[in-house]
PDB file of C-alpha atoms in Angstrom:
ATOM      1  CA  UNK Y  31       0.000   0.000   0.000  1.00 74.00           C
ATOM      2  CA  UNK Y  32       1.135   3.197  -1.216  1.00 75.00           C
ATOM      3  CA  UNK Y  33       1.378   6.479   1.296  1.00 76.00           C
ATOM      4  CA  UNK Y  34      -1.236   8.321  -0.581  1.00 80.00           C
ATOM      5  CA  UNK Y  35      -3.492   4.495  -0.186  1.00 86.00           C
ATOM      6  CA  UNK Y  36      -2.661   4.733   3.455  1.00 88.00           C
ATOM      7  CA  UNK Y  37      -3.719   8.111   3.837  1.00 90.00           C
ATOM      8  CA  UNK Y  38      -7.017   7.929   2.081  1.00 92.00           C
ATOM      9  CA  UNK Y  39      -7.840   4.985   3.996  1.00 94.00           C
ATOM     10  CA  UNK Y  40      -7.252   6.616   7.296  1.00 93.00           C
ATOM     11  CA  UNK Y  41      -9.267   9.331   5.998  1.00 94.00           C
ATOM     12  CA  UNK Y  42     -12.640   7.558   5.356  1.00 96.00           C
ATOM     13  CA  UNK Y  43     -12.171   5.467   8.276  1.00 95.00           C
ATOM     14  CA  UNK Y  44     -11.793   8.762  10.477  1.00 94.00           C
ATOM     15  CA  UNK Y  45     -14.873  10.286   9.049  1.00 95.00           C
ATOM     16  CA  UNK Y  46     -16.636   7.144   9.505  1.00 94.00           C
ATOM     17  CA  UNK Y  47     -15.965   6.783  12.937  1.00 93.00           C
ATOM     18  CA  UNK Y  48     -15.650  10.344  13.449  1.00 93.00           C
ATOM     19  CA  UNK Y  49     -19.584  10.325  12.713  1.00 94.00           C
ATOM     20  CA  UNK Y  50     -20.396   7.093  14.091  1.00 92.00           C
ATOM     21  CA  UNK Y  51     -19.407   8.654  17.468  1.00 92.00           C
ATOM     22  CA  UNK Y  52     -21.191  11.910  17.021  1.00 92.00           C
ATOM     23  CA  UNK Y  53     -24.332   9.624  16.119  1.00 91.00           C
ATOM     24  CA  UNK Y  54     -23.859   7.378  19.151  1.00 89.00           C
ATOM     25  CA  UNK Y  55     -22.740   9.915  21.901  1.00 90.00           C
ATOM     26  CA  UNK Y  56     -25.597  12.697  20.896  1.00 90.00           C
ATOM     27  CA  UNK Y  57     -28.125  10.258  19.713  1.00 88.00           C
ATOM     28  CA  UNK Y  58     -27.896   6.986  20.939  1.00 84.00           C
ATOM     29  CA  UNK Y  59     -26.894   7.308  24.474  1.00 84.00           C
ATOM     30  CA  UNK Y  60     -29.526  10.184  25.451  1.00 84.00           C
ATOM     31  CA  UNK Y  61     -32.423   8.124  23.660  1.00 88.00           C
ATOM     32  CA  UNK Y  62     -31.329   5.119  25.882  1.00 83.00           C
ATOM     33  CA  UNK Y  63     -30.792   6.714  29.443  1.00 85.00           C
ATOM     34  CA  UNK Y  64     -33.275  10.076  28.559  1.00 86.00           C
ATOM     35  CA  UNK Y  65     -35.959   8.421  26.642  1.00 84.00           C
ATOM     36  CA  UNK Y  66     -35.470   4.903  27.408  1.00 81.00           C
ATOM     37  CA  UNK Y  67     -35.064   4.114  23.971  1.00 81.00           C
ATOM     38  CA  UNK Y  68     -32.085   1.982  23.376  1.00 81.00           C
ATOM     39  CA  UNK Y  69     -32.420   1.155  19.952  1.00 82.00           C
ATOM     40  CA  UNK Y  70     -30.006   3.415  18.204  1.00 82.00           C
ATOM     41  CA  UNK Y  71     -27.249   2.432  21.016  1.00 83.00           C
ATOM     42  CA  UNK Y  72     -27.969  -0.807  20.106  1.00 84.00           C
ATOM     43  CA  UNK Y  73     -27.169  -0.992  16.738  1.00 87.00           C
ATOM     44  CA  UNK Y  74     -24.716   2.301  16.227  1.00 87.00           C
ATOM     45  CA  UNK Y  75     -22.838   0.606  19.227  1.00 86.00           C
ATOM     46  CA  UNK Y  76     -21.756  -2.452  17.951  1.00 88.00           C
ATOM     47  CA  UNK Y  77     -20.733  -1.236  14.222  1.00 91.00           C
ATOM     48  CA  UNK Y  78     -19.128   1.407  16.197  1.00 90.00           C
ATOM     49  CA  UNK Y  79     -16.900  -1.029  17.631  1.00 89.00           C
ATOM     50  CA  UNK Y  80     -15.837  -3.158  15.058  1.00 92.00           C
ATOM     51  CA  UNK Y  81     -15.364   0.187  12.362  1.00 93.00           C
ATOM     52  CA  UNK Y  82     -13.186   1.472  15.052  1.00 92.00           C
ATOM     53  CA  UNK Y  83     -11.006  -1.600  15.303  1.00 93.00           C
ATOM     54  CA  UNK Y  84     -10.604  -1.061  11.368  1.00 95.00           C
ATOM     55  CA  UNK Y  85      -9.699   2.604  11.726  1.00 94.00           C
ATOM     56  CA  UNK Y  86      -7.304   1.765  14.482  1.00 93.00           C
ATOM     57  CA  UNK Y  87      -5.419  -0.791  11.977  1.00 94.00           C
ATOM     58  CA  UNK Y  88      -5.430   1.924   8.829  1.00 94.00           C
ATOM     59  CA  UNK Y  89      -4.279   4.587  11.602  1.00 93.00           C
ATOM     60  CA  UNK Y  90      -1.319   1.936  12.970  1.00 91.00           C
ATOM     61  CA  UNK Y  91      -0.610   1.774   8.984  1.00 90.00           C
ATOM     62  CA  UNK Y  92      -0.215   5.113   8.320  1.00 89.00           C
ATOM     63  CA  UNK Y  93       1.679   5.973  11.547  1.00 87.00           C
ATOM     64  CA  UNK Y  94       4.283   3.941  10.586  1.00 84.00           C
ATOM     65  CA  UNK Y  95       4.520   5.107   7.174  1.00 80.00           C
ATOM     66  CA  UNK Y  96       4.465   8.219   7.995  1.00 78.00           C
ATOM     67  CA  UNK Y  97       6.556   8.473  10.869  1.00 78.00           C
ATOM     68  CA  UNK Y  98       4.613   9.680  13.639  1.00 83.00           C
ATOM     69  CA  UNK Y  99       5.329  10.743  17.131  1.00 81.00           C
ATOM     70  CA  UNK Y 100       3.636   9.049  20.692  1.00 82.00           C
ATOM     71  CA  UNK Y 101       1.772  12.226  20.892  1.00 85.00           C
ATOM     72  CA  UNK Y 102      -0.002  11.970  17.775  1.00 86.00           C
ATOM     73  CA  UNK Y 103      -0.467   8.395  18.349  1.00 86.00           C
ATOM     74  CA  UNK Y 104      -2.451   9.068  21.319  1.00 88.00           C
ATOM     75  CA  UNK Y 105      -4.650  11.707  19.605  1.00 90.00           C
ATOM     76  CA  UNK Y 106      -5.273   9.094  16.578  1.00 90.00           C
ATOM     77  CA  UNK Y 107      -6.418   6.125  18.969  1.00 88.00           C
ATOM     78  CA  UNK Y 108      -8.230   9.288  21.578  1.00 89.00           C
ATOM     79  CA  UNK Y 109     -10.367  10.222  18.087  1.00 88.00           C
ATOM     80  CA  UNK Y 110     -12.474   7.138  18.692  1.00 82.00           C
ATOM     81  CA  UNK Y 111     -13.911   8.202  21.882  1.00 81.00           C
ATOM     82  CA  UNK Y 112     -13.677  12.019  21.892  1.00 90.00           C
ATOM     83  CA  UNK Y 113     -16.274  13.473  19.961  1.00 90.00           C
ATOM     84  CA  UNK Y 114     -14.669  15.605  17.284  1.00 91.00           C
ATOM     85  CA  UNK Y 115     -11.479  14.435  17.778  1.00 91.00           C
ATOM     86  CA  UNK Y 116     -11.320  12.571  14.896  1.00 91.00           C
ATOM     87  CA  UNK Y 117     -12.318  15.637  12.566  1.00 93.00           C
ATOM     88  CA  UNK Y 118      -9.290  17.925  14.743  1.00 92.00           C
ATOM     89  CA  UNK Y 119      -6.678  15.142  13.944  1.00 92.00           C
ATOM     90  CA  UNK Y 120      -7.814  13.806  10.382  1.00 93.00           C
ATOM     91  CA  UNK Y 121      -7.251  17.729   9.316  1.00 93.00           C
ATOM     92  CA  UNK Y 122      -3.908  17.889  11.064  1.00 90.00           C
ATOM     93  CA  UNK Y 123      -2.935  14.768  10.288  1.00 89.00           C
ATOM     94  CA  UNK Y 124      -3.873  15.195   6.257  1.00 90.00           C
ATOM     95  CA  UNK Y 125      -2.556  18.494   5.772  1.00 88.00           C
ATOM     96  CA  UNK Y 126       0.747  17.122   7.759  1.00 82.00           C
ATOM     97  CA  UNK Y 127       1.498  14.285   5.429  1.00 81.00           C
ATOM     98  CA  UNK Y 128       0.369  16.096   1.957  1.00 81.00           C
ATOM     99  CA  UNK Y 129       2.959  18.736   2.692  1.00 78.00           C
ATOM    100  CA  UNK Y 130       5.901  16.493   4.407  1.00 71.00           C
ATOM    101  CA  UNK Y 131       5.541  13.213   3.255  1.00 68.00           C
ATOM    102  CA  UNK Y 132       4.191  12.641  -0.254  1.00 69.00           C
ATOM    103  CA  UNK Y 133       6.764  15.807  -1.445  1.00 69.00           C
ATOM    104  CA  UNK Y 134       9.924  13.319   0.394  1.00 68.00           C
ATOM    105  CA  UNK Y 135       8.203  10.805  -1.922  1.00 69.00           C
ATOM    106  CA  UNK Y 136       8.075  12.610  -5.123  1.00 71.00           C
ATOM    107  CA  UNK Y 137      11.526  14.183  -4.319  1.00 69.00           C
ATOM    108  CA  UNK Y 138      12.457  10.086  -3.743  1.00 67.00           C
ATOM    109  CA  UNK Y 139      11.194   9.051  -7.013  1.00 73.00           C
ATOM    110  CA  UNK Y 140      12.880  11.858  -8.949  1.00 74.00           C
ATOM    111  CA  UNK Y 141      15.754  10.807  -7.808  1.00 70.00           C
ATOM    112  CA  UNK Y 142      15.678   7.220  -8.679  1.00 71.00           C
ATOM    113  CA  UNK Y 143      15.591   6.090  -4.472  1.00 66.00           C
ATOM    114  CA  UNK Y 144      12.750   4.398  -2.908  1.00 64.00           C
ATOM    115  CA  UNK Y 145      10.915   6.064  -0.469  1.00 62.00           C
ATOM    116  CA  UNK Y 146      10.431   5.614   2.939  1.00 58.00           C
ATOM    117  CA  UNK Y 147       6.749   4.228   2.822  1.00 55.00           C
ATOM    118  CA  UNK Y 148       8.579   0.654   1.106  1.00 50.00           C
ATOM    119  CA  UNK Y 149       9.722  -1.860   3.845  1.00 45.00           C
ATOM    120  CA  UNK Y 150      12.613  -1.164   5.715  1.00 42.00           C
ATOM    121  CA  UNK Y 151      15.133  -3.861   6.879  1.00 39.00           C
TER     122      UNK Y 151
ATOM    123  CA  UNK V  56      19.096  -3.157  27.581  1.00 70.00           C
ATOM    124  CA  UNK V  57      18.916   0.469  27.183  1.00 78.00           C
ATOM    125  CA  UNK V  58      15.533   0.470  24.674  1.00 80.00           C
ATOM    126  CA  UNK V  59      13.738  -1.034  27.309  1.00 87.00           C
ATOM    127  CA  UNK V  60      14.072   1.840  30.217  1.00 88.00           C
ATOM    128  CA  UNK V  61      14.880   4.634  28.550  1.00 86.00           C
ATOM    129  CA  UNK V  62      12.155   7.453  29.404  1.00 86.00           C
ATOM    130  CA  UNK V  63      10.594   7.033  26.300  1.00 83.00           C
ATOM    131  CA  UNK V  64      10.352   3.124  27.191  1.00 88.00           C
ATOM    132  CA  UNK V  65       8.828   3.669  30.195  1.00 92.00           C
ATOM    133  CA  UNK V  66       6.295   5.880  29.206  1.00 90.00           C
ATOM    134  CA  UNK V  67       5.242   3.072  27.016  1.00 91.00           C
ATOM    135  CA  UNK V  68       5.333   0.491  29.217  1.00 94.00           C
ATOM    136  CA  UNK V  69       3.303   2.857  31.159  1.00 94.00           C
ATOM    137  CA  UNK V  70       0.538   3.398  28.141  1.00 92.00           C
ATOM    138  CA  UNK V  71       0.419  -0.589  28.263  1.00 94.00           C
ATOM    139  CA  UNK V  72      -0.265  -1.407  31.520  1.00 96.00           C
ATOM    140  CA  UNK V  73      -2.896   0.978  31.465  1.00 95.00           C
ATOM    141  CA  UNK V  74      -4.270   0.082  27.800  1.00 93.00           C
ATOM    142  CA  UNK V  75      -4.052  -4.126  28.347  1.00 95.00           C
ATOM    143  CA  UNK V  76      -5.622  -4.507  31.422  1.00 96.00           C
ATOM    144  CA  UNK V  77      -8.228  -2.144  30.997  1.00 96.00           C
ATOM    145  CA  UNK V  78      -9.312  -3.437  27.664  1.00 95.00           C
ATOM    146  CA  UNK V  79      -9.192  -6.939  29.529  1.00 96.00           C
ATOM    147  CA  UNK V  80     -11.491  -5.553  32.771  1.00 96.00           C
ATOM    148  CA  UNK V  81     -14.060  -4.035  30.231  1.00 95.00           C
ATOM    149  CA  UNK V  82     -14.247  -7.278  28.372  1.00 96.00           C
ATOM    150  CA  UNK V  83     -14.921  -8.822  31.489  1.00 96.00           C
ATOM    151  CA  UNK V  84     -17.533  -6.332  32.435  1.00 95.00           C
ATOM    152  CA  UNK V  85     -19.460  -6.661  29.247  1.00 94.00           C
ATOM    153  CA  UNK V  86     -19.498 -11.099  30.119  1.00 95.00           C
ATOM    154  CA  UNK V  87     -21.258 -10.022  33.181  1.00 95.00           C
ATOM    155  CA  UNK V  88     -23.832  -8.008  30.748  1.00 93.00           C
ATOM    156  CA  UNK V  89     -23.942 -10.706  28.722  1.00 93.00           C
ATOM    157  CA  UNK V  90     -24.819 -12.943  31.417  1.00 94.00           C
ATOM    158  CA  UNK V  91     -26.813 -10.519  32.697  1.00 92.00           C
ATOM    159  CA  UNK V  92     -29.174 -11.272  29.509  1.00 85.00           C
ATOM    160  CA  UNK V  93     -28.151  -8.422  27.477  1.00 84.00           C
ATOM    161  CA  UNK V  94     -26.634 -10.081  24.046  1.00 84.00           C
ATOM    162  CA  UNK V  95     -24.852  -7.177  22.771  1.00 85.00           C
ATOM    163  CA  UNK V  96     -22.441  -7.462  25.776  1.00 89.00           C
ATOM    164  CA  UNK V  97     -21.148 -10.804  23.469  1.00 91.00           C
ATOM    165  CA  UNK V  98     -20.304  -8.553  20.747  1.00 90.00           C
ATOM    166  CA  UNK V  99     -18.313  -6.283  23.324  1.00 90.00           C
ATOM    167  CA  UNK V 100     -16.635  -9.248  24.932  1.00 93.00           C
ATOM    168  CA  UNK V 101     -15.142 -10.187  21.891  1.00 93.00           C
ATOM    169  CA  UNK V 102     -13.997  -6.450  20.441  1.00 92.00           C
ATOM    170  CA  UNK V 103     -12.314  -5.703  23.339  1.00 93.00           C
ATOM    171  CA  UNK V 104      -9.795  -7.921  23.529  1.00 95.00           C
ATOM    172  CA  UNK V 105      -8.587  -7.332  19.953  1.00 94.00           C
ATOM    173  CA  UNK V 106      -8.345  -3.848  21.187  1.00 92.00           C
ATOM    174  CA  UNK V 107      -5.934  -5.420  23.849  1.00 95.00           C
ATOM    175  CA  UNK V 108      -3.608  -7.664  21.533  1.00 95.00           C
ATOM    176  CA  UNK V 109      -3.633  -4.187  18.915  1.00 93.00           C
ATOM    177  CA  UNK V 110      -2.302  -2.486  21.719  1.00 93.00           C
ATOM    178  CA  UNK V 111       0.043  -5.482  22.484  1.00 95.00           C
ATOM    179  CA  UNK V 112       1.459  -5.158  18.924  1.00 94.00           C
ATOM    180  CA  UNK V 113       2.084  -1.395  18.877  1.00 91.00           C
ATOM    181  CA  UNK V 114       3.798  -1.937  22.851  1.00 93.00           C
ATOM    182  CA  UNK V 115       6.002  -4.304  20.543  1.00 93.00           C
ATOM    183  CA  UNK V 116       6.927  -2.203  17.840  1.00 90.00           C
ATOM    184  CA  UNK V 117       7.428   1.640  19.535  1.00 87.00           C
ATOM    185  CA  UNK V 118      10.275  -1.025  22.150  1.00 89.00           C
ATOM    186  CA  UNK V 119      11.841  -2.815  19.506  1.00 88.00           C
ATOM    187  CA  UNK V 120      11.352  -0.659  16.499  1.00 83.00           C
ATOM    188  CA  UNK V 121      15.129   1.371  15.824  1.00 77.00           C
ATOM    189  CA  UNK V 122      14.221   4.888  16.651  1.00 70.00           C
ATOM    190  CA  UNK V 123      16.424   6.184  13.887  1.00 72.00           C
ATOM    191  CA  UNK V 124      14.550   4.545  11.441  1.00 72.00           C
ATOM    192  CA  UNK V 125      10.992   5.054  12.560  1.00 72.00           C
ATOM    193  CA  UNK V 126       8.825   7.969  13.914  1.00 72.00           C
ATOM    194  CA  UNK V 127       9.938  11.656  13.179  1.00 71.00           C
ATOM    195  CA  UNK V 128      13.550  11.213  13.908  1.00 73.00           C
ATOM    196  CA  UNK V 129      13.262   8.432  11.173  1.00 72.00           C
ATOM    197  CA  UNK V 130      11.728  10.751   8.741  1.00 70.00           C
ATOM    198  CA  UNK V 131      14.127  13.670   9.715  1.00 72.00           C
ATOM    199  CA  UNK V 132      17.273  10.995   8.626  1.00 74.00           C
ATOM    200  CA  UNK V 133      15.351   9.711   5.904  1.00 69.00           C
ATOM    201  CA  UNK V 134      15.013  13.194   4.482  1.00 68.00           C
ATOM    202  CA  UNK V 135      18.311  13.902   5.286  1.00 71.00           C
ATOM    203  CA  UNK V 136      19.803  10.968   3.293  1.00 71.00           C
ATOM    204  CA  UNK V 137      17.513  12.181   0.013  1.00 65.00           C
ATOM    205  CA  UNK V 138      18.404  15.974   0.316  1.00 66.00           C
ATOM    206  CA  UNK V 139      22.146  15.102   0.712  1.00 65.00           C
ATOM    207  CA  UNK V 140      23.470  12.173  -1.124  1.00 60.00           C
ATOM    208  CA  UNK V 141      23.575  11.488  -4.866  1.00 51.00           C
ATOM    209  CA  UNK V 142      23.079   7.327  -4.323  1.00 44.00           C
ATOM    210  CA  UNK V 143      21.326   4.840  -2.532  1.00 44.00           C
ATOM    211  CA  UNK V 144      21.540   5.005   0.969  1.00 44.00           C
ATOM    212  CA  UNK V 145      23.713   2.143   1.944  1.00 40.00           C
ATOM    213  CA  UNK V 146      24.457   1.134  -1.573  1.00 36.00           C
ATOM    214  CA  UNK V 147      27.891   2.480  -2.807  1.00 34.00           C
ATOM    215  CA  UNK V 148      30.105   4.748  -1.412  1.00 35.00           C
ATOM    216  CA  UNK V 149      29.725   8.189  -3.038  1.00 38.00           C
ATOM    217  CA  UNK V 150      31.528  10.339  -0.366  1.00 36.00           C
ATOM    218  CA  UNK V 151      34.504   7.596  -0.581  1.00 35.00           C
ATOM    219  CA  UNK V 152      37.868   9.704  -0.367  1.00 36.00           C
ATOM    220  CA  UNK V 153      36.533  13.329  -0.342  1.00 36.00           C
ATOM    221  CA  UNK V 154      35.298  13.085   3.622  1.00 37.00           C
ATOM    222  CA  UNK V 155      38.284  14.805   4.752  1.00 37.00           C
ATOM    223  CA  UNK V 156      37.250  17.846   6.246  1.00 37.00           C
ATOM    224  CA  UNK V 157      33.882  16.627   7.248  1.00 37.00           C
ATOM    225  CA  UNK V 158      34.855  13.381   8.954  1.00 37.00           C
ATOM    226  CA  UNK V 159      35.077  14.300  12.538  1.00 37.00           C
ATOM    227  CA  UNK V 160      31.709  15.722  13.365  1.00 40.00           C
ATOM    228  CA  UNK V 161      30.063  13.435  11.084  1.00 39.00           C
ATOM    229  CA  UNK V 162      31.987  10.072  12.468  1.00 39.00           C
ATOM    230  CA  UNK V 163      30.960  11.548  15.821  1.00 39.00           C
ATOM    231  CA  UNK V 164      27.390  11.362  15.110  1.00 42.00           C
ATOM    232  CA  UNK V 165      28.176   8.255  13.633  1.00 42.00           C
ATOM    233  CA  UNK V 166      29.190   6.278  16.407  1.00 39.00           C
ATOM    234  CA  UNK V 167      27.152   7.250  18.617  1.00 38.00           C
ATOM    235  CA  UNK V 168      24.359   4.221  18.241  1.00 40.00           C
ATOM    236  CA  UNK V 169      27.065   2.275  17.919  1.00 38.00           C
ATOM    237  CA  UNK V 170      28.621   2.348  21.478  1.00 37.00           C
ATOM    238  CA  UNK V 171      25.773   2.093  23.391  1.00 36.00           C
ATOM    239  CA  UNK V 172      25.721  -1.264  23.768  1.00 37.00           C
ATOM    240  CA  UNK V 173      22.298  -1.456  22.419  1.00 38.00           C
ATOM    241  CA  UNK V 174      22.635  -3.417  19.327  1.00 38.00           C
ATOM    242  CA  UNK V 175      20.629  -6.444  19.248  1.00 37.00           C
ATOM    243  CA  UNK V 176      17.481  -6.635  16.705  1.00 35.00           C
ATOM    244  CA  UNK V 177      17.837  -6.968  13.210  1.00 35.00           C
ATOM    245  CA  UNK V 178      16.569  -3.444  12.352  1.00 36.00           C
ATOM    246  CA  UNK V 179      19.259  -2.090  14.064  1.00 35.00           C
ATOM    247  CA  UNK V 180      21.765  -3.670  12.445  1.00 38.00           C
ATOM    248  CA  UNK V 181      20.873  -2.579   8.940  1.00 41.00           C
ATOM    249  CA  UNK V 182      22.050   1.144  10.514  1.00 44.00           C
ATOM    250  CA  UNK V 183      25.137   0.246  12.126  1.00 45.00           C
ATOM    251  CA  UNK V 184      26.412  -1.522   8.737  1.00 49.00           C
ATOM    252  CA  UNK V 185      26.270   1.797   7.085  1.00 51.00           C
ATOM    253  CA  UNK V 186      29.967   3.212   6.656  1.00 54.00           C
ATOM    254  CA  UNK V 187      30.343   6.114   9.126  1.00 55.00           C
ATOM    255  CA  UNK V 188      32.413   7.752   5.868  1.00 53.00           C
ATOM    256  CA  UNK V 189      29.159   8.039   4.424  1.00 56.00           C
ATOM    257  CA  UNK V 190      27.025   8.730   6.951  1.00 55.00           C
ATOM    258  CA  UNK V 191      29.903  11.496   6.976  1.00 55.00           C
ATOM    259  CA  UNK V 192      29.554  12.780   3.709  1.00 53.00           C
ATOM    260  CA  UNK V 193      25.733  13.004   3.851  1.00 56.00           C
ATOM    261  CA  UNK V 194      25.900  15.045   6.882  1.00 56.00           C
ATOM    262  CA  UNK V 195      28.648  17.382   4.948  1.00 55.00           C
ATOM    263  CA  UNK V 196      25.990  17.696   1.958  1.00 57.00           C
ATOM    264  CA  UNK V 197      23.646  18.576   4.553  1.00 60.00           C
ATOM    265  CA  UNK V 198      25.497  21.154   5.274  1.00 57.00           C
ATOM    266  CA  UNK V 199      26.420  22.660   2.180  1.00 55.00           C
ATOM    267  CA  UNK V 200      22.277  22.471   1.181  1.00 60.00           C
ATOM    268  CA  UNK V 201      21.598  24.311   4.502  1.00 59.00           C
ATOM    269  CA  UNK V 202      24.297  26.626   3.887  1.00 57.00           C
ATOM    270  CA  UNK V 203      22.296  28.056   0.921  1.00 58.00           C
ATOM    271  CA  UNK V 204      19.459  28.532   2.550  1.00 56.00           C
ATOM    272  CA  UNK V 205      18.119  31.629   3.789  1.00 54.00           C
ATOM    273  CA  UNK V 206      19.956  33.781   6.391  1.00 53.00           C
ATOM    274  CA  UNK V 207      18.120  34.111  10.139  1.00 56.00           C
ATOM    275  CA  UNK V 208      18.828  35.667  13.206  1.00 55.00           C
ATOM    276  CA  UNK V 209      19.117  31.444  14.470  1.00 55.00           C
ATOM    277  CA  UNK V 210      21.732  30.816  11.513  1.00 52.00           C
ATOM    278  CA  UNK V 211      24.011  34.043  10.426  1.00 51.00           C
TER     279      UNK V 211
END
C-alpha cells in the first residue's frame, strides 16, 4: 500500500468513525438513558466497535509510514472516543502528510531512491 | 538493555499497563452483561480484547522498532539521506575519499548508536552496517544544502 493508499484509507475510516461517534454519543446514548429508547445504542454501538477496530489498523498503517510521534499516536487512537477528535486530527494529520511526506516521496522518485513508505530492513 | 528503560520506554510500558488490562477488565464487564441477559455485551466481549492484543502489537513495535529509522527522527534521517546524497543510501560509497574535512563531526554522530551497547534486533543492524564515511559525507551535503538557505537571526 502506497502512502497516498494509506492516507485515504485513514481518511474515510476517520470520518466514519468520526460520525459514528457523534451519532452514538448525541443520539444513541440520550435516547437510551433520557428516553429509554435503546435502539439506536444498540445498533450504532456495535458497528461502532468493530469500524473502530478497522480505523485503528489503517491509523497503525499510516503511523508507521508516515513516521509519527507518541503524541499523535495518542490523539489518533483518543479520536475514537472524543467526539470531534477525529475531525481535529484527520485535518492535522492530512494536511501534515500532503505537505511532508508525499513531497519526500516525489523528491524520492525523482531521484531514482525508494521512499520511505517501502519496507525497511 | 537500554531500549527497554529509557524514558521514552517507560512511558510506554506505562501506556500498556494501562491500555491491556483495561481493555481486559471491560471485556470482562461486558461477560457479566452478557450474562446478565443483554446479548450485545457478546459482541463487546469479543472487540475488546482485539483492542488489547492491537495495543500489544504497537507496545512491541514503539520497544523494539530502531528509533532512527521510525517515527519523526526516522523521517528527519530519511530526508536527510535524500536531500544530501547522490546514491542509494547504503548502496555504494559516493563520499569515498573526499570526507576529509567533514569526517570528525560526522563520524561523531556516527558512532554514537554504535557504542551504546544497544545493538541487538535486526533493524538495528541494517544502521550500524552503514559506513560512518558516508554517513559522513551526507551530513557534509547537509550542510552545504543548509548553507544556501536563507539567512536568520538562528543561523548568520
Amino acid at each position: 500500500m502506497s502512502a497516498a493508499a494509506s492516507l485515504r484509507a485513514y481518511r474515510v475510516m476517520a470520518y466514519v468513525v468520526g460520525v459514528g461517534l457523534l451519532v452514538l454519543v448525541f443520539a444513541g446514548v440520550p435516547l437510551q438513558y433520557g428516553a429509554n429508547q435503546p435502539a439506536v445504542a444498540s445498533i450504532v454501538g456495535p458497528i461502532h466497535g468493530v469500524l473502530y477496530i478497522i480505523y485503528l489498523l489503517a491509523a497503525y498503517n499510516l503511523s508507521r509510514k508516515a513516521h509519527f510521534s507518541l503524541l499523535q499516536l495518542a490523539a489518533m487512537v483518543g479520536a475514537g472516543f472524543v467526539p470531534f477528535l477525529a475531525f481535529v486530527v484527520e485535518h492535522r494529520t492530512t494536511t501534515r502528510i500532503q505537505r511532508d511526506l508525499l513531497a519526500f516521496e516525489e523528491a524520492q522518485a525523482a531521484a531514482g531512491r525508494p521512499g520511505v513508505t517501502q519496507e525497511q530492513g | 538493555m537500554q531500549r527497554w528503560l529509557s524514558p521514552r520506554a517507560l512511558l510506554i510500558h506505562l501506556g500498556i499497563l494501562i491500555w491491556a488490562p483495561g481493555c481486559m477488565a471491560a471485556c470482562w464487564w461486558q461477560v457479566t452483561v452478557a450474562l446478565a441477559g443483554d446479548a450485545l455485551g457478546w459482541v463487546y466481549s469479543i472487540e475488546w480484547p482485539i483492542l488489547s492484543a492491537l495495543g500489544i502489537l504497537v507496545w512491541w513495535h514503539l520497544i523494539t522498532d530502531d528509533p532512527d529509522t521510525v517515527g519523526a527522527r526516522g523521517l528527519q534521517r530519511a530526508r536527510r539521506l535524500a536531500m544530501a546524497t547522490g546514491g542509494a543510501p547504503g548502496g555504494g560509497l559516493p563520499g569515498d575519499g573526499q570526507t576529509g574535512g567533514a569526517a570528525s563531526p560526522g563520524s561523531a554522530r556516527a558512532a554514537g548508536p554504535g557504542v551504546d551497547g544497544t545493538a541487538g534486533g535486526v533493524r538495528r543492524r541494517r544502521y550500524e552496517e552503514e559506513d560512518p564515511a558516508l554517513a559522513a559525507y551526507n551530513d557534509y551535503l547537509a550542510a552545504l544544502a543548509a548553507s544556501g538557505r536563507r539567512k536568520t537571526l538562528r543561523r548568520p
